[in-house]
Amino acid sequence: MALKAVSSIWGSFKAHPQFDVSVANCPFTLIGNLRYDFDKCRCLGVLAEEAQRATTAVEDEKPSVPLLHSSGPHSALQQNHSKPFHNGINLLPKPLTAIDISSTPRDGSKVRVAYQGLPGAYSEDAALKAYPQCETVPCDDFEAAFKAVELWLVDKAVLPIENSVGGSIHRNYDLLLRHRLHIVGEVQLLVNHCLLGLPGVRKEELKGVVSHPQALDQCETMLSDLGVIKIGAHDTAAAAQTVASNCTRETGAIASSRAAKIYGLDVLAERIQDDDDENITRFLVLAREPIIPGTDRPHKTSIVFSLEEGPGVLFKALAVFAMRNINLSKIESRPLKQRPLRVVDDTNEGSAKYFDYLFYIDIEASMAEPRAQYALGQLQEFARFLRVLGCYPMDTIL
């Protein structure tokens, strides 16, 4: 079986009218059997092009619990007429928005890494784990972090993709296709939820606790024992900032211990999550250009593809990896938003409907290995669409 050029699936794909995704045609370099697209030809033009086309960030999924700014019977927990406890809060970096294209001067001594949230967020912890000496840049939402990299405001972005308790972050799976970034690394972070409060406050005094809805759900047992009201926030660091700013003694926050130091709060209790030993969040490191894959350490390759209709097609797609002894560490399916629903033909009874799907797969192999190249070459023969999102070293340290 002849091997098709793998370079075509790194930065491009088979043309199909259902996909509104474009990739620039740029020079490539031959590395062994791998033709590797570096996409260098757009570095000057993309800034002007994207700045002109930048739009307001797409709103993420709404939390299922009341937000801090909402009015209601619990608004008394949010009222405060005293001065902010932590005066340094106003000096913290202002989060970027998707349409913010201003950039501060850089001396080149540090890598600038974007993350979603405020200083003290778990995403910032992941960025510092990946790049201990980096300059972290907070962003309003996931969309803004993607655009910050595309517009050369930062060098990298570190964004969550899945949590061992809460599952996949579907928003970021969708954004991987909407933007032209490459996965160049991963970070696994052990989550340690802490109960924070103003100095001198005991946890028994709390009547309400504010945090991200997922963090509230993961600490359900302790919150039920305290009998407090749960109040939703956009992220854990924002919850800590709110408690520090409002000086409401009866309101606590669930966030990291580093957030407590940043906002001048006390840690009232540590490791309050229900699943103490299994709460791990996996983050992806994104960059404008891919890295050269190697074989000196374990690597992952992330791909996304769609398939033609027919029985056993998905089985055949997965078999190209099984027959070459390549392990699949992650499989995620997402419905195609361009045509999310289709009715079966009139020969069948009833009105059965089904979705067309994109399949995101992580394989434990490097693109520098011939077995991975041949597997993707065979998959390309019957895949309607195929794109390599990145090949990167695995993070095996918690």
CSV table of C-alpha atoms in Angstrom, one decimal:
chain,number,residue,atom,x,y,z
A,1,MET,CA,0.0,0.0,0.0
A,2,ALA,CA,1.5,3.3,-1.0
A,3,LEU,CA,1.8,5.9,1.7
A,4,LYS,CA,0.1,9.2,0.9
A,5,ALA,CA,1.9,12.4,1.8
A,6,VAL,CA,1.2,13.0,5.5
A,7,SER,CA,2.0,16.7,5.1
A,8,SER,CA,-1.5,17.2,3.5
A,9,ILE,CA,-3.2,16.2,6.8
A,10,TRP,CA,-1.0,18.3,9.1
A,11,GLY,CA,-2.2,21.6,7.8
A,12,SER,CA,-4.9,20.8,5.2
A,13,PHE,CA,-7.6,18.3,4.3
A,14,LYS,CA,-9.8,17.0,1.6
A,15,ALA,CA,-12.1,19.7,0.3
A,16,HIS,CA,-15.7,19.2,1.3
A,17,PRO,CA,-18.6,21.7,1.1
A,18,GLN,CA,-19.7,20.9,4.7
A,19,PHE,CA,-16.5,22.3,6.2
A,20,ASP,CA,-15.8,26.0,6.5
A,21,VAL,CA,-12.2,25.6,7.6
A,22,SER,CA,-9.3,27.1,5.7
A,23,VAL,CA,-5.6,26.5,6.1
A,24,ALA,CA,-2.9,28.5,4.3
A,25,ASN,CA,-0.8,26.7,1.7
A,26,CYS,CA,2.8,27.2,2.9
A,27,PRO,CA,6.2,25.7,2.3
A,28,PHE,CA,7.1,22.4,4.1
A,29,THR,CA,10.3,20.7,5.1
A,30,LEU,CA,11.0,16.9,4.6
A,31,ILE,CA,11.9,15.2,7.9
A,32,GLY,CA,12.4,11.5,7.3
A,33,ASN,CA,9.1,10.2,6.0
A,34,LEU,CA,7.2,13.1,7.5
A,35,ARG,CA,6.5,16.2,5.4
A,36,TYR,CA,6.0,18.8,8.1
A,37,ASP,CA,4.1,22.1,7.5
A,38,PHE,CA,5.7,24.9,9.4
A,39,ASP,CA,3.2,27.5,8.1
A,40,LYS,CA,5.7,30.3,8.3
A,41,CYS,CA,4.5,32.3,5.3
A,42,ARG,CA,1.6,34.0,7.2
A,43,CYS,CA,3.5,35.4,10.2
A,44,LEU,CA,3.3,39.0,9.0
A,45,GLY,CA,-0.1,39.0,7.2
A,46,VAL,CA,-2.2,37.2,9.8
A,47,LEU,CA,-1.9,40.0,12.4
A,48,ALA,CA,-3.5,42.6,10.1
A,49,GLU,CA,-6.0,40.2,8.7
A,50,GLU,CA,-7.2,38.8,12.1
A,51,ALA,CA,-7.2,42.3,13.7
A,52,GLN,CA,-9.6,43.5,11.0
A,53,ARG,CA,-11.8,40.4,11.3
A,54,ALA,CA,-11.8,40.2,15.1
A,55,THR,CA,-15.3,40.0,16.6
A,56,THR,CA,-16.7,39.9,20.1
A,57,ALA,CA,-16.0,36.6,21.9
A,58,VAL,CA,-18.6,33.9,21.6
A,59,GLU,CA,-20.3,33.4,25.0
A,60,ASP,CA,-19.5,30.2,26.8
A,61,GLU,CA,-22.0,27.9,28.4
A,62,LYS,CA,-24.0,29.6,31.1
A,63,PRO,CA,-23.5,28.2,34.7
A,64,SER,CA,-26.4,26.3,36.2
A,65,VAL,CA,-26.2,28.2,39.5
A,66,PRO,CA,-26.9,31.9,40.2
A,67,LEU,CA,-24.1,34.2,39.2
A,68,LEU,CA,-22.6,36.9,41.4
A,69,HIS,CA,-24.2,39.8,39.6
A,70,SER,CA,-27.7,38.3,39.6
A,71,SER,CA,-30.4,39.7,41.9
A,72,GLY,CA,-32.4,37.5,44.1
A,73,PRO,CA,-33.0,36.4,47.7
A,74,HIS,CA,-29.3,35.8,48.3
A,75,SER,CA,-28.2,39.2,47.1
A,76,ALA,CA,-27.5,40.2,50.7
A,77,LEU,CA,-24.5,37.9,50.7
A,78,GLN,CA,-23.0,40.1,48.1
A,79,GLN,CA,-23.7,43.5,49.6
A,80,ASN,CA,-20.8,45.4,51.2
A,81,HIS,CA,-20.3,49.0,52.2
A,82,SER,CA,-16.8,48.8,53.6
A,83,LYS,CA,-13.5,49.4,51.8
A,84,PRO,CA,-11.8,46.5,49.9
A,85,PHE,CA,-9.7,44.3,52.1
A,86,HIS,CA,-6.9,43.7,49.6
A,87,ASN,CA,-5.8,47.0,48.1
A,88,GLY,CA,-3.5,45.3,45.5
A,89,ILE,CA,-6.4,43.9,43.6
A,90,ASN,CA,-6.6,47.0,41.4
A,91,LEU,CA,-3.0,46.4,40.3
A,92,LEU,CA,-3.6,43.0,38.9
A,93,PRO,CA,-3.5,42.5,35.1
A,94,LYS,CA,-6.7,43.3,33.2
A,95,PRO,CA,-8.0,40.3,31.3
A,96,LEU,CA,-7.8,40.5,27.5
A,97,THR,CA,-10.9,40.4,25.4
A,98,ALA,CA,-11.3,38.9,22.0
A,99,ILE,CA,-11.2,42.3,20.4
A,100,ASP,CA,-8.3,43.7,22.5
A,101,ILE,CA,-5.3,44.0,20.0
A,102,SER,CA,-3.1,46.3,22.1
A,103,SER,CA,0.2,44.7,23.2
A,104,THR,CA,2.7,45.8,25.8
A,105,PRO,CA,6.4,45.9,24.9
A,106,ARG,CA,8.4,42.8,25.5
A,107,ASP,CA,12.1,42.3,26.2
A,108,GLY,CA,12.1,38.7,25.0
A,109,SER,CA,13.4,37.4,28.3
A,110,LYS,CA,10.2,35.6,29.1
A,111,VAL,CA,7.6,33.5,27.3
A,112,ARG,CA,4.2,35.1,27.4
A,113,VAL,CA,1.4,32.6,28.1
A,114,ALA,CA,-2.3,33.3,27.9
A,115,TYR,CA,-4.9,31.5,30.0
A,116,GLN,CA,-8.6,31.9,30.8
A,117,GLY,CA,-9.5,33.6,34.1
A,118,LEU,CA,-8.0,35.9,36.6
A,119,PRO,CA,-4.6,35.7,38.4
A,120,GLY,CA,-4.8,32.7,40.8
A,121,ALA,CA,-6.9,30.5,38.5
A,122,TYR,CA,-6.0,26.9,38.0
A,123,SER,CA,-5.2,27.6,34.4
A,124,GLU,CA,-2.5,30.0,35.5
A,125,ASP,CA,-1.1,27.2,37.8
A,126,ALA,CA,-1.0,25.0,34.7
A,127,ALA,CA,0.8,27.7,32.7
A,128,LEU,CA,3.4,28.1,35.4
A,129,LYS,CA,3.9,24.3,35.5
A,130,ALA,CA,4.6,24.2,31.8
A,131,TYR,CA,6.7,27.4,31.8
A,132,PRO,CA,8.0,28.2,35.3
A,133,GLN,CA,9.6,31.5,34.3
A,134,CYS,CA,6.8,32.7,32.0
A,135,GLU,CA,4.8,35.9,32.0
A,136,THR,CA,1.2,34.9,32.4
A,137,VAL,CA,-1.5,36.9,30.6
A,138,PRO,CA,-5.1,36.5,31.8
A,139,CYS,CA,-7.9,36.4,29.2
A,140,ASP,CA,-11.7,37.0,29.5
A,141,ASP,CA,-12.6,33.7,27.9
A,142,PHE,CA,-11.3,30.8,25.8
A,143,GLU,CA,-11.9,32.6,22.5
A,144,ALA,CA,-9.8,35.6,23.7
A,145,ALA,CA,-6.9,33.2,24.6
A,146,PHE,CA,-6.9,31.7,21.1
A,147,LYS,CA,-7.0,35.1,19.4
A,148,ALA,CA,-4.2,36.4,21.7
A,149,VAL,CA,-1.9,33.7,20.2
A,150,GLU,CA,-3.0,34.3,16.6
A,151,LEU,CA,-2.5,38.0,16.9
A,152,TRP,CA,1.0,37.7,18.3
A,153,LEU,CA,0.0,39.2,21.7
A,154,VAL,CA,1.4,36.1,23.5
A,155,ASP,CA,3.6,33.2,22.5
A,156,LYS,CA,1.5,30.3,23.9
A,157,ALA,CA,-1.9,29.6,25.4
A,158,VAL,CA,-2.7,27.0,28.1
A,159,LEU,CA,-6.3,25.9,28.1
A,160,PRO,CA,-8.2,23.1,29.8
A,161,ILE,CA,-9.5,20.2,27.7
A,162,GLU,CA,-10.8,17.7,30.2
A,163,ASN,CA,-11.2,17.0,33.9
A,164,SER,CA,-11.2,13.5,35.4
A,165,VAL,CA,-14.4,14.4,37.4
A,166,GLY,CA,-16.3,16.9,35.2
A,167,GLY,CA,-15.4,15.4,31.8
A,168,SER,CA,-14.4,17.2,28.5
A,169,ILE,CA,-14.5,20.9,27.9
A,170,HIS,CA,-16.4,20.8,24.7
A,171,ARG,CA,-16.0,24.5,24.0
A,172,ASN,CA,-12.3,24.1,23.5
A,173,TYR,CA,-12.7,21.1,21.2
A,174,ASP,CA,-14.8,23.3,18.9
A,175,LEU,CA,-12.4,26.2,19.1
A,176,LEU,CA,-9.5,23.9,18.0
A,177,LEU,CA,-11.1,23.7,14.6
A,178,ARG,CA,-12.1,27.3,14.3
A,179,HIS,CA,-8.6,28.6,14.9
A,180,ARG,CA,-5.2,27.8,13.2
A,181,LEU,CA,-3.2,26.9,16.3
A,182,HIS,CA,-1.2,23.8,16.9
A,183,ILE,CA,-1.0,21.7,20.1
A,184,VAL,CA,2.6,21.7,21.2
A,185,GLY,CA,2.3,20.2,24.7
A,186,GLU,CA,0.0,19.1,27.5
A,187,VAL,CA,-0.1,19.7,31.3
A,188,GLN,CA,-1.8,17.5,33.9
A,189,LEU,CA,-2.7,19.4,37.1
A,190,LEU,CA,-3.8,17.9,40.3
A,191,VAL,CA,-6.7,20.1,41.5
A,192,ASN,CA,-6.7,21.0,45.2
A,193,HIS,CA,-9.9,22.9,46.1
A,194,CYS,CA,-9.6,25.1,49.2
A,195,LEU,CA,-12.2,26.9,51.2
A,196,LEU,CA,-11.2,30.6,51.5
A,197,GLY,CA,-12.5,33.4,53.7
A,198,LEU,CA,-11.5,36.7,55.1
A,199,PRO,CA,-8.9,36.8,57.8
A,200,GLY,CA,-10.2,35.7,61.2
A,201,VAL,CA,-13.4,34.1,59.8
A,202,ARG,CA,-14.2,30.5,60.7
A,203,LYS,CA,-15.9,28.2,58.2
A,204,GLU,CA,-18.8,27.7,60.6
A,205,GLU,CA,-19.6,31.4,60.2
A,206,LEU,CA,-20.1,31.1,56.5
A,207,LYS,CA,-23.6,31.4,55.0
A,208,GLY,CA,-22.7,31.4,51.4
A,209,VAL,CA,-19.8,30.1,49.2
A,210,VAL,CA,-19.0,31.4,45.7
A,211,SER,CA,-17.0,29.6,43.0
A,212,HIS,CA,-17.2,28.2,39.5
A,213,PRO,CA,-20.2,25.8,39.2
A,214,GLN,CA,-18.0,22.8,38.5
A,215,ALA,CA,-15.9,23.5,41.6
A,216,LEU,CA,-19.2,23.8,43.7
A,217,ASP,CA,-20.3,20.4,42.3
A,218,GLN,CA,-17.0,18.8,43.1
A,219,CYS,CA,-17.2,19.9,46.7
A,220,GLU,CA,-20.9,19.1,47.2
A,221,THR,CA,-20.4,16.9,50.4
A,222,MET,CA,-18.6,19.6,52.4
A,223,LEU,CA,-20.9,22.4,51.3
A,224,SER,CA,-23.9,20.3,52.3
A,225,ASP,CA,-22.4,19.6,55.7
A,226,LEU,CA,-21.9,23.4,56.2
A,227,GLY,CA,-25.5,24.1,55.0
A,228,VAL,CA,-24.3,27.1,52.9
A,229,ILE,CA,-25.8,28.8,49.9
A,230,LYS,CA,-24.0,28.1,46.6
A,231,ILE,CA,-23.3,31.1,44.4
A,232,GLY,CA,-21.8,30.7,40.9
A,233,ALA,CA,-18.9,32.7,39.5
A,234,HIS,CA,-17.2,32.6,36.1
A,235,ASP,CA,-14.0,31.1,37.6
A,236,THR,CA,-12.5,30.2,40.9
A,237,ALA,CA,-10.1,33.1,41.0
A,238,ALA,CA,-12.9,35.6,40.3
A,239,ALA,CA,-14.7,34.1,43.3
A,240,ALA,CA,-11.7,34.7,45.6
A,241,GLN,CA,-11.3,38.3,44.2
A,242,THR,CA,-15.0,39.0,44.9
A,243,VAL,CA,-14.8,37.8,48.6
A,244,ALA,CA,-11.7,39.9,49.1
A,245,SER,CA,-13.1,43.0,47.4
A,246,ASN,CA,-16.5,42.9,49.1
A,247,CYS,CA,-15.2,42.1,52.6
A,248,THR,CA,-18.3,40.0,53.3
A,249,ARG,CA,-17.4,37.9,56.3
A,250,GLU,CA,-20.3,35.5,55.8
A,251,THR,CA,-19.3,34.6,52.3
A,252,GLY,CA,-16.4,32.3,51.4
A,253,ALA,CA,-14.9,31.1,48.2
A,254,ILE,CA,-13.6,27.8,46.7
A,255,ALA,CA,-10.3,28.4,44.9
A,256,SER,CA,-6.6,27.4,45.0
A,257,SER,CA,-4.2,28.1,47.9
A,258,ARG,CA,-2.3,30.4,45.5
A,259,ALA,CA,-5.4,32.5,45.0
A,260,ALA,CA,-5.7,32.9,48.8
A,261,LYS,CA,-2.1,34.4,48.8
A,262,ILE,CA,-2.9,36.7,45.9
A,263,TYR,CA,-6.1,38.1,47.3
A,264,GLY,CA,-5.1,38.1,51.0
A,265,LEU,CA,-7.6,35.4,52.2
A,266,ASP,CA,-7.2,32.7,54.8
A,267,VAL,CA,-7.4,29.0,53.8
A,268,LEU,CA,-10.2,27.7,56.1
A,269,ALA,CA,-9.9,24.1,54.8
A,270,GLU,CA,-7.9,22.2,52.1
A,271,ARG,CA,-8.6,19.3,49.8
A,272,ILE,CA,-12.4,19.7,50.2
A,273,GLN,CA,-13.3,18.1,46.9
A,274,ASP,CA,-15.3,14.8,47.0
A,275,ASP,CA,-12.8,12.9,44.9
A,276,ASP,CA,-9.5,13.8,46.6
A,277,ASP,CA,-7.1,11.6,44.7
A,278,GLU,CA,-8.7,11.6,41.2
A,279,ASN,CA,-9.4,15.3,40.5
A,280,ILE,CA,-7.0,16.0,37.6
A,281,THR,CA,-7.4,18.5,34.9
A,282,ARG,CA,-5.6,18.1,31.6
A,283,PHE,CA,-4.5,21.3,29.7
A,284,LEU,CA,-3.3,21.8,26.2
A,285,VAL,CA,-0.4,24.1,25.2
A,286,LEU,CA,-1.2,25.9,22.0
A,287,ALA,CA,1.1,27.8,19.7
A,288,ARG,CA,1.1,29.4,16.2
A,289,GLU,CA,3.6,26.8,14.8
A,290,PRO,CA,3.9,23.1,15.4
A,291,ILE,CA,7.0,21.6,17.0
A,292,ILE,CA,9.3,19.0,15.4
A,293,PRO,CA,8.2,15.6,16.8
A,294,GLY,CA,10.8,13.3,18.3
A,295,THR,CA,11.2,9.7,19.6
A,296,ASP,CA,13.4,10.4,22.6
A,297,ARG,CA,10.4,10.5,25.0
A,298,PRO,CA,6.7,9.4,24.8
A,299,HIS,CA,4.7,11.5,22.5
A,300,LYS,CA,1.0,12.0,21.7
A,301,THR,CA,-0.6,12.9,18.4
A,302,SER,CA,-4.0,14.6,18.4
A,303,ILE,CA,-6.2,14.3,15.2
A,304,VAL,CA,-9.7,15.1,14.2
A,305,PHE,CA,-11.6,13.5,11.3
A,306,SER,CA,-15.0,12.7,9.9
A,307,LEU,CA,-16.2,9.6,8.0
A,308,GLU,CA,-18.3,8.7,5.1
A,309,GLU,CA,-21.6,6.9,5.8
A,310,GLY,CA,-21.7,3.1,6.0
A,311,PRO,CA,-21.6,0.2,8.4
A,312,GLY,CA,-18.4,-0.5,10.2
A,313,VAL,CA,-16.7,2.7,9.0
A,314,LEU,CA,-15.7,3.8,12.5
A,315,PHE,CA,-14.5,0.3,13.2
A,316,LYS,CA,-12.2,0.5,10.1
A,317,ALA,CA,-11.0,3.9,11.2
A,318,LEU,CA,-9.9,2.7,14.7
A,319,ALA,CA,-8.5,-0.5,13.2
A,320,VAL,CA,-5.7,1.4,11.4
A,321,PHE,CA,-4.2,2.1,14.8
A,322,ALA,CA,-5.0,-1.3,16.4
A,323,MET,CA,-3.3,-3.3,13.6
A,324,ARG,CA,-0.1,-1.2,14.2
A,325,ASN,CA,-0.2,-1.6,18.0
A,326,ILE,CA,-0.9,2.1,18.6
A,327,ASN,CA,-2.8,2.9,21.8
A,328,LEU,CA,-5.7,5.4,21.8
A,329,SER,CA,-5.7,7.4,25.0
A,330,LYS,CA,-8.7,9.6,24.2
A,331,ILE,CA,-11.8,9.5,21.9
A,332,GLU,CA,-14.2,12.4,21.7
A,333,SER,CA,-17.1,12.9,19.3
A,334,ARG,CA,-18.7,16.2,18.5
A,335,PRO,CA,-21.7,16.9,16.2
A,336,LEU,CA,-21.0,18.8,13.0
A,337,LYS,CA,-22.5,22.2,13.5
A,338,GLN,CA,-22.6,23.0,9.7
A,339,ARG,CA,-25.3,20.2,9.3
A,340,PRO,CA,-26.1,19.0,12.8
A,341,LEU,CA,-29.2,17.0,11.8
A,342,ARG,CA,-30.3,15.0,8.8
A,343,VAL,CA,-33.5,12.9,8.1
A,344,VAL,CA,-33.2,9.4,6.7
A,345,ASP,CA,-34.5,8.7,3.2
A,346,ASP,CA,-38.2,7.8,2.5
A,347,THR,CA,-37.5,4.1,2.2
A,348,ASN,CA,-37.4,3.7,6.0
A,349,GLU,CA,-40.4,3.9,8.3
A,350,GLY,CA,-40.8,6.6,10.8
A,351,SER,CA,-38.8,9.9,11.1
A,352,ALA,CA,-35.5,8.7,12.5
A,353,LYS,CA,-32.9,11.3,12.7
A,354,TYR,CA,-29.2,11.2,13.4
A,355,PHE,CA,-26.1,13.4,13.7
A,356,ASP,CA,-23.0,13.6,11.6
A,357,TYR,CA,-19.9,13.7,13.8
A,358,LEU,CA,-16.3,14.8,14.1
A,359,PHE,CA,-14.1,12.4,16.0
A,360,TYR,CA,-11.2,13.8,18.1
A,361,ILE,CA,-8.6,11.1,18.9
A,362,ASP,CA,-5.3,11.2,20.9
A,363,ILE,CA,-2.9,8.4,19.9
A,364,GLU,CA,0.2,7.5,21.9
A,365,ALA,CA,2.7,7.7,19.1
A,366,SER,CA,4.9,10.3,17.5
A,367,MET,CA,4.6,11.5,13.9
A,368,ALA,CA,8.3,10.8,13.6
A,369,GLU,CA,7.4,7.1,13.8
A,370,PRO,CA,6.7,5.3,10.5
A,371,ARG,CA,3.8,3.4,12.1
A,372,ALA,CA,2.0,6.6,12.9
A,373,GLN,CA,2.6,8.0,9.4
A,374,TYR,CA,1.3,4.8,7.7
A,375,ALA,CA,-1.8,4.7,10.1
A,376,LEU,CA,-2.8,8.2,9.2
A,377,GLY,CA,-2.1,7.6,5.5
A,378,GLN,CA,-4.5,4.6,5.5
A,379,LEU,CA,-7.1,6.6,7.5
A,380,GLN,CA,-6.9,9.4,4.9
A,381,GLU,CA,-8.0,6.9,2.2
A,382,PHE,CA,-11.6,6.8,3.5
A,383,ALA,CA,-11.9,9.8,5.9
A,384,ARG,CA,-14.0,12.6,4.5
A,385,PHE,CA,-11.9,15.1,6.5
A,386,LEU,CA,-8.7,14.7,8.5
A,387,ARG,CA,-6.5,17.1,10.3
A,388,VAL,CA,-3.5,16.7,12.6
A,389,LEU,CA,-4.0,19.1,15.6
A,390,GLY,CA,-0.5,18.5,17.0
A,391,CYS,CA,2.2,16.1,18.0
A,392,TYR,CA,3.7,16.8,21.4
A,393,PRO,CA,5.5,15.2,24.4
A,394,MET,CA,3.3,13.5,27.0
A,395,ASP,CA,3.1,15.0,30.5
A,396,THR,CA,3.6,12.1,32.9
A,397,ILE,CA,4.3,14.1,36.1
A,398,LEU,CA,1.5,15.3,38.4
